[in-house]
Amino acid sequence: MIRADLCAFAIATAAAGTAHADRREASLHAHAVGGALTLGDARRDGTGLASGIAARASYATSNAFQYDAQLTLLAGRASFARASFMPAGRPPVSGSFTRSAQASRLDAGATLRLGVQWIPTLRVAAGAQLVRRGAPTVDLGAATADGEEATGVAATLDLNLVGIATVGLDYRVNRRLIVGAAAGVVQAVPGVGPTWRTLDVTLHAAYYWYPRW
Amino acid sequence: MHARRGRHAALQFMILAAFALVAAPALAQDSGQAKTILVDEGGSYEVLVHPDFVTILYLPDKLEKALGSDTTSYEVKPIGSTSLAIRPLKADAKPANLALATASIKVSVVLRVSQSRDAAMTQVTFKRADVEAELERRIAEKVKARTAELEARVAAMQQQMDAELPKLADGLIAARILQRRDLRKLDAIERNDANVVVETKDVLFLGDDAFITFDIENRNKAPYRLATVAMLDGTRDTAGVVRFTSDAAETAGAGVIGVVRPGGHGKGVVVVRRAADLVGKRLTLVVAEPGGKSKVVVDRIVLR
């Protein structure tokens, strides 16, 4: 009885808050990314495919929201409609062409998580990326004109500001492992760097734990 | 088939029990080679004797008359005023009777030589049935009165304890508060594969003891039935009293401390005695369902 009273006293002094399943959980994600790429050129936009990998770190402040930062590395190639190139000291060339692209993106965002075992997700994020566009490779029919010397257009390195939105579905395998898939769009802010847009699909696995700071 | 056999056996038992109840007034306190016979006023009773044994007959009051039908085959001697010693003189003595009369009873004792030594009586006590019944009634009355008295005293003591214990508890708490009263935050949290999350919230140091509060959130689809709570220092369980409460409608059954409904929360306290010995150590809170299922292990709990 004495113990019961003491326990009741202790309960009464306990904080009002209660545990939250995802609150205070941190995670490290590994992503495989692939999708359709729209890449800007000086004259027009080209389309192609891009793929890459990403790593994300997150921390949840409630059962519904987790905040995260992601580093993405992408490589792709876009095809453009016919254009003319006038390399210095060489005859002009014209034809359809392609440009390779590599991007390194760092973004930060928030993910709305709507489940426990099966977890629908909605993520919005914003970030910046460095995009390297390779020199054009012009299709001349029987041959190609490749590189700055042949086309007069050099490879470029540009900065984009991007906005990101993805929807996905995660599955918690156990207390530590979550796997999932997502589809999303990444859109560069117009006027800051060349056009960049991807519609991509992501497969990922994530390790979750409770960090002690 | 088994049911019919069982009912038959039960019926047999009831009949035997009924016979035993009917026979009880005549045969009481039988044990081995001694028996007691309750007599209303008179009657005839068979007593097995054997040449190897002396059989003593005890009477309820002074023997007034004793007549034997065969004094050549049976030796009968009075022992004091209320008892007789009997011994058959021949192994092949025929049955005979012994008529006995006292102030309160008149009985005929049929003496028969037993073929077996083990069946022979060595002691037979005759008692007045009405006297015995009166004695039993008086004893029952005394027992009832004594029981009522004791129950009243126990109730009074219980009332006194109910009044005194809260004061005692208040005194203990007050003394401990004077000794030490600190509330410290704890931040250990863990979950299991079934989406049950346990978080230690804080620790209340009260005197030498620590009261560690923890929350359980059950995000599983099945109720979480908390059966065990351990606070491990290495492999040694330091947990004392545990109390748990939740918003579940289901009551805790046998072997269950508390229930957390699906999507619900529960709060608990585990008491650790002599917590000063554990300060700075890494403790582990382990909660589990019956059979150790759905265990949640919250480690790295450090009391400061």
XYZ file of N, CA and C in Angstrom, chain B residues 10-158:
447
model
N -20.235 -41.773 -9.928
C -20.677 -40.713 -9.024
C -21.892 -41.176 -8.218
N -22.818 -41.911 -8.896
C -24.014 -42.413 -8.211
C -23.619 -43.401 -7.118
N -22.668 -44.306 -7.470
C -22.193 -45.272 -6.474
C -21.606 -44.554 -5.264
N -20.819 -43.545 -5.561
C -20.172 -42.803 -4.481
C -21.218 -42.152 -3.584
N -22.264 -41.557 -4.224
C -23.309 -40.895 -3.437
C -24.034 -41.892 -2.544
N -24.313 -43.126 -3.074
C -24.996 -44.142 -2.262
C -24.133 -44.548 -1.079
N -22.831 -44.779 -1.367
C -21.921 -45.157 -0.281
C -21.833 -44.042 0.757
N -21.796 -42.805 0.271
C -21.721 -41.680 1.193
C -22.976 -41.608 2.054
N -24.134 -41.898 1.429
C -25.379 -41.875 2.187
C -25.369 -42.941 3.272
N -24.912 -44.167 2.927
C -24.800 -45.239 3.931
C -23.859 -44.834 5.055
N -22.773 -44.200 4.673
C -21.794 -43.792 5.679
C -22.406 -42.780 6.639
N -23.217 -41.870 6.105
C -23.858 -40.867 6.951
C -24.849 -41.505 7.905
N -25.616 -42.512 7.382
C -26.581 -43.200 8.224
C -25.877 -43.941 9.344
N -24.737 -44.575 9.019
C -24.021 -45.381 10.001
C -23.222 -44.544 10.981
N -23.037 -43.306 10.684
C -22.139 -42.480 11.480
C -22.492 -42.395 12.956
N -23.805 -42.283 13.367
C -24.079 -42.159 14.793
C -23.649 -43.374 15.601
N -23.662 -44.560 14.972
C -23.291 -45.756 15.709
C -21.790 -45.983 15.747
N -21.101 -45.508 14.761
C -19.663 -45.729 14.683
C -18.988 -44.382 14.515
N -18.317 -44.016 15.559
C -17.613 -42.733 15.473
C -16.194 -42.920 15.936
N -15.295 -42.154 15.346
C -13.882 -42.154 15.734
C -13.251 -43.545 15.676
N -13.677 -44.375 14.709
C -13.039 -45.682 14.555
C -11.632 -45.491 14.047
N -10.710 -46.237 14.635
C -9.352 -46.185 14.117
C -8.661 -47.486 14.480
N -8.244 -48.220 13.479
C -7.514 -49.463 13.698
C -8.309 -50.447 14.523
N -7.780 -50.786 15.672
C -8.437 -51.779 16.515
C -9.183 -51.128 17.681
N -9.502 -49.869 17.544
C -10.306 -49.184 18.554
C -11.519 -48.568 17.879
N -12.652 -48.548 18.618
C -13.814 -47.891 18.045
C -14.690 -47.350 19.163
N -15.493 -46.359 18.782
C -16.421 -45.748 19.730
C -17.837 -46.036 19.249
N -18.697 -46.415 20.170
C -20.078 -46.720 19.827
C -20.981 -45.743 20.578
N -21.791 -45.021 19.801
C -22.730 -44.085 20.400
C -24.049 -44.820 20.652
N -24.521 -44.752 21.860
C -25.706 -45.519 22.257
C -26.791 -44.547 22.703
N -28.017 -44.745 22.166
C -29.135 -43.889 22.612
C -29.525 -44.253 24.062
N -30.069 -45.480 24.201
C -30.356 -45.979 25.564
C -29.850 -47.400 25.722
N -30.036 -48.171 24.641
C -29.614 -49.559 24.699
C -29.432 -50.097 23.301
N -28.983 -51.373 23.233
C -28.793 -51.977 21.938
C -27.844 -53.131 22.031
N -27.717 -53.832 20.933
C -26.829 -54.984 20.894
C -25.725 -54.699 19.900
N -24.498 -54.922 20.287
C -23.352 -54.580 19.443
C -22.350 -55.721 19.446
N -21.847 -56.037 18.276
C -20.880 -57.132 18.155
C -19.463 -56.574 18.331
N -18.669 -57.294 19.101
C -17.276 -56.903 19.302
C -16.411 -58.120 19.011
N -15.482 -57.939 18.075
C -14.571 -59.036 17.732
C -13.419 -59.039 18.727
N -13.135 -60.244 19.257
C -12.047 -60.391 20.237
C -11.103 -61.479 19.755
N -9.970 -61.593 20.447
C -8.980 -62.595 20.056
C -8.186 -62.997 21.303
N -7.826 -64.266 21.413
C -7.094 -64.700 22.613
C -5.770 -63.959 22.800
N -5.192 -63.423 21.751
C -3.902 -62.744 21.870
C -4.042 -61.337 22.447
N -5.286 -60.820 22.492
C -5.482 -59.439 22.929
C -6.429 -59.376 24.107
N -6.220 -58.355 24.934
C -7.216 -57.992 25.952
C -8.043 -56.861 25.347
N -9.325 -56.996 25.363
C -10.213 -55.967 24.840
C -10.841 -55.216 26.014
N -10.670 -53.910 26.018
C -11.196 -53.085 27.101
C -12.489 -52.425 26.629
N -13.542 -52.533 27.435
C -14.794 -51.840 27.164
C -14.886 -50.662 28.127
N -15.031 -49.453 27.571
C -15.185 -48.253 28.401
C -16.657 -47.849 28.384
N -17.204 -47.591 29.560
C -18.617 -47.256 29.685
C -18.766 -45.784 30.089
N -19.905 -45.182 29.804
C -20.053 -43.739 30.083
C -20.189 -43.445 31.571
N -20.651 -44.390 32.364
C -20.750 -44.163 33.800
C -20.593 -45.493 34.556
N -20.844 -45.452 35.833
C -20.513 -46.593 36.702
C -21.287 -47.840 36.292
N -20.557 -48.930 36.205
C -21.162 -50.215 35.832
C -21.988 -50.747 37.012
N -23.255 -51.027 36.718
C -24.136 -51.535 37.791
C -24.284 -53.045 37.713
N -24.407 -53.573 36.485
C -24.542 -55.024 36.331
C -23.749 -55.474 35.123
N -23.184 -56.699 35.209
C -22.493 -57.321 34.073
C -22.731 -58.828 34.166
N -23.431 -59.363 33.147
C -23.727 -60.794 33.139
C -23.196 -61.382 31.852
N -22.382 -62.458 31.946
C -21.847 -63.116 30.774
C -22.536 -64.438 30.537
N -22.742 -64.808 29.235
C -23.428 -66.061 28.907
C -22.468 -67.234 28.934
N -21.146 -66.980 28.781
C -20.190 -68.085 28.745
C -18.935 -67.647 29.489
N -18.935 -67.859 30.778
C -17.797 -67.404 31.582
C -16.636 -68.381 31.537
N -16.861 -69.547 30.909
C -15.762 -70.507 30.811
C -14.898 -70.236 29.585
N -15.503 -69.664 28.612
C -14.744 -69.394 27.388
C -14.204 -67.969 27.323
N -14.781 -67.091 28.138
C -14.348 -65.681 28.110
C -14.024 -65.219 29.524
N -12.885 -64.586 29.666
C -12.500 -64.028 30.951
C -12.920 -62.558 30.960
N -13.710 -62.176 31.978
C -14.199 -60.804 32.081
C -13.801 -60.255 33.444
N -13.056 -59.129 33.459
C -12.627 -58.533 34.729
C -12.923 -57.036 34.703
N -13.481 -56.527 35.791
C -13.678 -55.080 35.852
C -12.354 -54.361 36.084
N -12.215 -53.216 35.463
C -11.045 -52.344 35.695
C -11.621 -51.029 36.160
N -11.539 -50.748 37.411
C -12.192 -49.583 37.956
C -13.703 -49.780 37.890
N -14.438 -48.647 37.972
C -15.893 -48.753 38.020
C -16.551 -48.583 36.672
N -15.784 -48.113 35.650
C -16.422 -47.808 34.367
C -15.817 -48.573 33.202
N -15.038 -49.616 33.458
C -14.471 -50.354 32.332
C -14.292 -51.823 32.685
N -14.286 -52.619 31.592
C -14.134 -54.066 31.729
C -13.041 -54.528 30.799
N -12.299 -55.569 31.249
C -11.313 -56.202 30.383
C -11.842 -57.570 29.980
N -11.782 -57.889 28.707
C -12.314 -59.142 28.189
C -11.233 -59.834 27.393
N -11.121 -61.169 27.561
C -10.186 -61.934 26.728
C -10.756 -63.335 26.551
N -10.870 -63.807 25.337
C -11.329 -65.176 25.133
C -10.268 -66.153 25.647
N -10.719 -67.187 26.301
C -9.772 -68.161 26.846
C -9.419 -69.230 25.843
N -10.275 -69.419 24.819
C -10.018 -70.439 23.803
C -10.082 -69.775 22.439
N -9.269 -70.281 21.572
C -9.295 -69.761 20.213
C -10.568 -70.170 19.493
N -11.165 -71.326 19.935
C -12.370 -71.798 19.241
C -13.623 -71.508 20.054
N -13.570 -70.502 20.953
C -14.743 -70.168 21.757
C -15.885 -69.746 20.861
N -17.060 -70.218 21.204
C -18.234 -69.859 20.417
C -18.679 -68.447 20.802
N -19.459 -67.794 19.958
C -19.957 -66.462 20.289
C -20.762 -66.493 21.574
N -20.625 -65.470 22.380
C -21.355 -65.344 23.624
C -21.718 -63.876 23.795
N -22.618 -63.633 24.746
C -22.933 -62.221 24.928
C -22.681 -61.792 26.355
N -22.548 -60.494 26.504
C -22.267 -59.906 27.806
C -23.261 -58.769 27.982
N -24.126 -58.900 28.965
C -25.120 -57.864 29.218
C -24.551 -56.887 30.224
N -24.593 -55.615 29.865
C -24.015 -54.574 30.720
C -25.085 -53.540 31.007
N -25.109 -53.091 32.234
C -26.067 -52.042 32.600
C -25.362 -51.003 33.446
N -25.544 -49.740 33.049
C -25.057 -48.622 33.865
C -26.266 -47.745 34.157
N -26.039 -46.631 34.787
C -27.154 -45.743 35.123
C -27.818 -45.189 33.862
N -27.040 -45.078 32.774
C -27.600 -44.399 31.601
C -27.808 -45.312 30.412
N -27.148 -46.440 30.327
C -27.304 -47.310 29.151
C -27.424 -48.762 29.595
N -28.076 -49.513 28.692
C -28.146 -50.970 28.856
C -27.829 -51.548 27.488
N -26.711 -52.278 27.436
C -26.299 -52.822 26.144
C -25.972 -54.296 26.286
N -26.123 -54.977 25.135
C -25.696 -56.367 25.047
C -24.530 -56.423 24.084
N -23.410 -56.883 24.584
C -22.207 -56.961 23.750
C -22.054 -58.411 23.294
N -22.129 -58.636 21.974
C -21.948 -59.984 21.428
C -20.474 -60.171 21.156
N -19.870 -61.109 21.879
C -18.438 -61.371 21.742
C -18.245 -62.464 20.700
N -17.403 -62.233 19.776
C -17.135 -63.221 18.731
C -15.623 -63.251 18.512
N -15.063 -64.470 18.490
C -13.614 -64.608 18.307
C -13.281 -64.349 16.844
N -12.389 -63.443 16.650
C -11.988 -63.098 15.286
C -10.975 -64.117 14.765
N -11.095 -64.475 13.496
C -10.128 -65.387 12.897
C -8.779 -64.697 12.706
N -8.862 -63.395 12.563
C -7.628 -62.643 12.313
C -7.309 -61.756 13.515
N -6.055 -61.719 13.881
C -5.652 -60.847 14.987
C -5.941 -59.384 14.655
N -5.762 -59.076 13.376
C -5.889 -57.670 12.973
C -7.315 -57.161 13.098
N -8.303 -58.053 12.989
C -9.705 -57.612 13.037
C -10.200 -57.460 14.467
N -9.456 -57.983 15.445
C -9.919 -57.938 16.834
C -9.803 -56.534 17.402
N -10.787 -56.183 18.260
C -10.788 -54.864 18.888
C -9.967 -54.930 20.178
N -9.237 -53.863 20.436
C -8.530 -53.793 21.716
C -9.175 -52.781 22.627
N -9.969 -51.912 22.046
C -10.580 -50.861 22.861
C -11.920 -50.476 22.253
N -12.991 -50.561 23.059
C -14.318 -50.160 22.605
C -14.891 -49.211 23.643
N -15.295 -48.039 23.170
C -15.810 -47.017 24.084
C -17.300 -46.805 23.796
N -18.117 -46.955 24.810
C -19.547 -46.675 24.683
C -19.814 -45.269 25.192
N -20.538 -44.494 24.378
C -20.863 -43.133 24.798
C -22.342 -42.905 24.602
N -22.920 -42.078 25.437
C -24.317 -41.706 25.265
C -24.417 -40.777 24.055
N -25.276 -41.156 23.116
C -25.383 -40.374 21.885
C -25.882 -38.966 22.181
N -26.875 -38.843 23.097
C -27.420 -37.513 23.368
C -26.398 -36.639 24.092
N -25.597 -37.250 24.961
C -24.553 -36.490 25.648
C -23.508 -36.021 24.652
N -23.145 -36.940 23.758
C -22.146 -36.587 22.742
C -22.653 -35.459 21.849
N -23.938 -35.564 21.466
C -24.530 -34.527 20.614
C -24.547 -33.187 21.344
N -24.897 -33.222 22.617
C -24.916 -31.993 23.393
C -23.523 -31.380 23.487
N -22.545 -32.276 23.655
C -21.160 -31.809 23.725
C -20.745 -31.131 22.418
N -21.114 -31.815 21.347
C -20.766 -31.245 20.032
C -21.461 -29.903 19.835
N -22.739 -29.817 20.251
C -23.468 -28.564 20.088
C -22.790 -27.440 20.874
N -22.371 -27.784 22.106
C -21.714 -26.767 22.933
C -20.388 -26.322 22.312
N -19.666 -27.324 21.796
C -18.377 -26.981 21.140
C -18.633 -26.074 19.941
N -19.649 -26.444 19.142
C -19.974 -25.646 17.953
C -20.346 -24.226 18.351
N -21.122 -24.116 19.434
C -21.512 -22.785 19.903
C -20.292 -21.978 20.325
N -19.426 -22.654 21.074
C -18.208 -21.975 21.527
C -17.361 -21.516 20.345
N -17.207 -22.458 19.357
C -16.391 -22.132 18.178
C -17.003 -20.960 17.439
N -18.327 -20.990 17.291
C -19.005 -19.916 16.565
C -18.809 -18.578 17.281
N -18.963 -18.611 18.602
C -18.808 -17.378 19.366
C -17.373 -16.867 19.273
N -16.439 -17.833 19.382
C -15.028 -17.443 19.329
C -14.669 -16.898 17.947
N -15.198 -17.551 16.908
C -14.938 -17.095 15.541
C -15.484 -15.687 15.341
N -16.696 -15.448 15.803
C -17.298 -14.120 15.658
C -16.465 -13.075 16.388
N -15.981 -13.463 17.569
C -15.156 -12.535 18.345
C -13.861 -12.195 17.599
N -13.242 -13.267 17.054
C -11.987 -13.049 16.318
C -12.222 -12.227 15.067
N -13.335 -12.510 14.374
C -13.640 -11.740 13.167
C -13.835 -10.272 13.509
N -14.487 -10.018 14.585
C -14.702 -8.628 15.004
C -13.373 -7.952 15.311
N -12.489 -8.720 15.964
C -11.176 -8.134 16.297
C -10.363 -7.870 15.033
N -10.425 -8.823 14.070
C -9.701 -8.631 12.805
C -10.247 -7.410 12.069
N -11.592 -7.269 12.054
C -12.197 -6.122 11.382
C -11.760 -4.819 12.027
N -11.698 -4.846 13.361
C -11.272 -3.641 14.074
C -9.820 -3.313 13.751
N -8.984 -4.389 13.715
C -7.575 -4.177 13.379
C -7.433 -3.648 11.957
N -8.244 -4.194 11.029
C -8.200 -3.751 9.634
C -8.565 -2.277 9.531
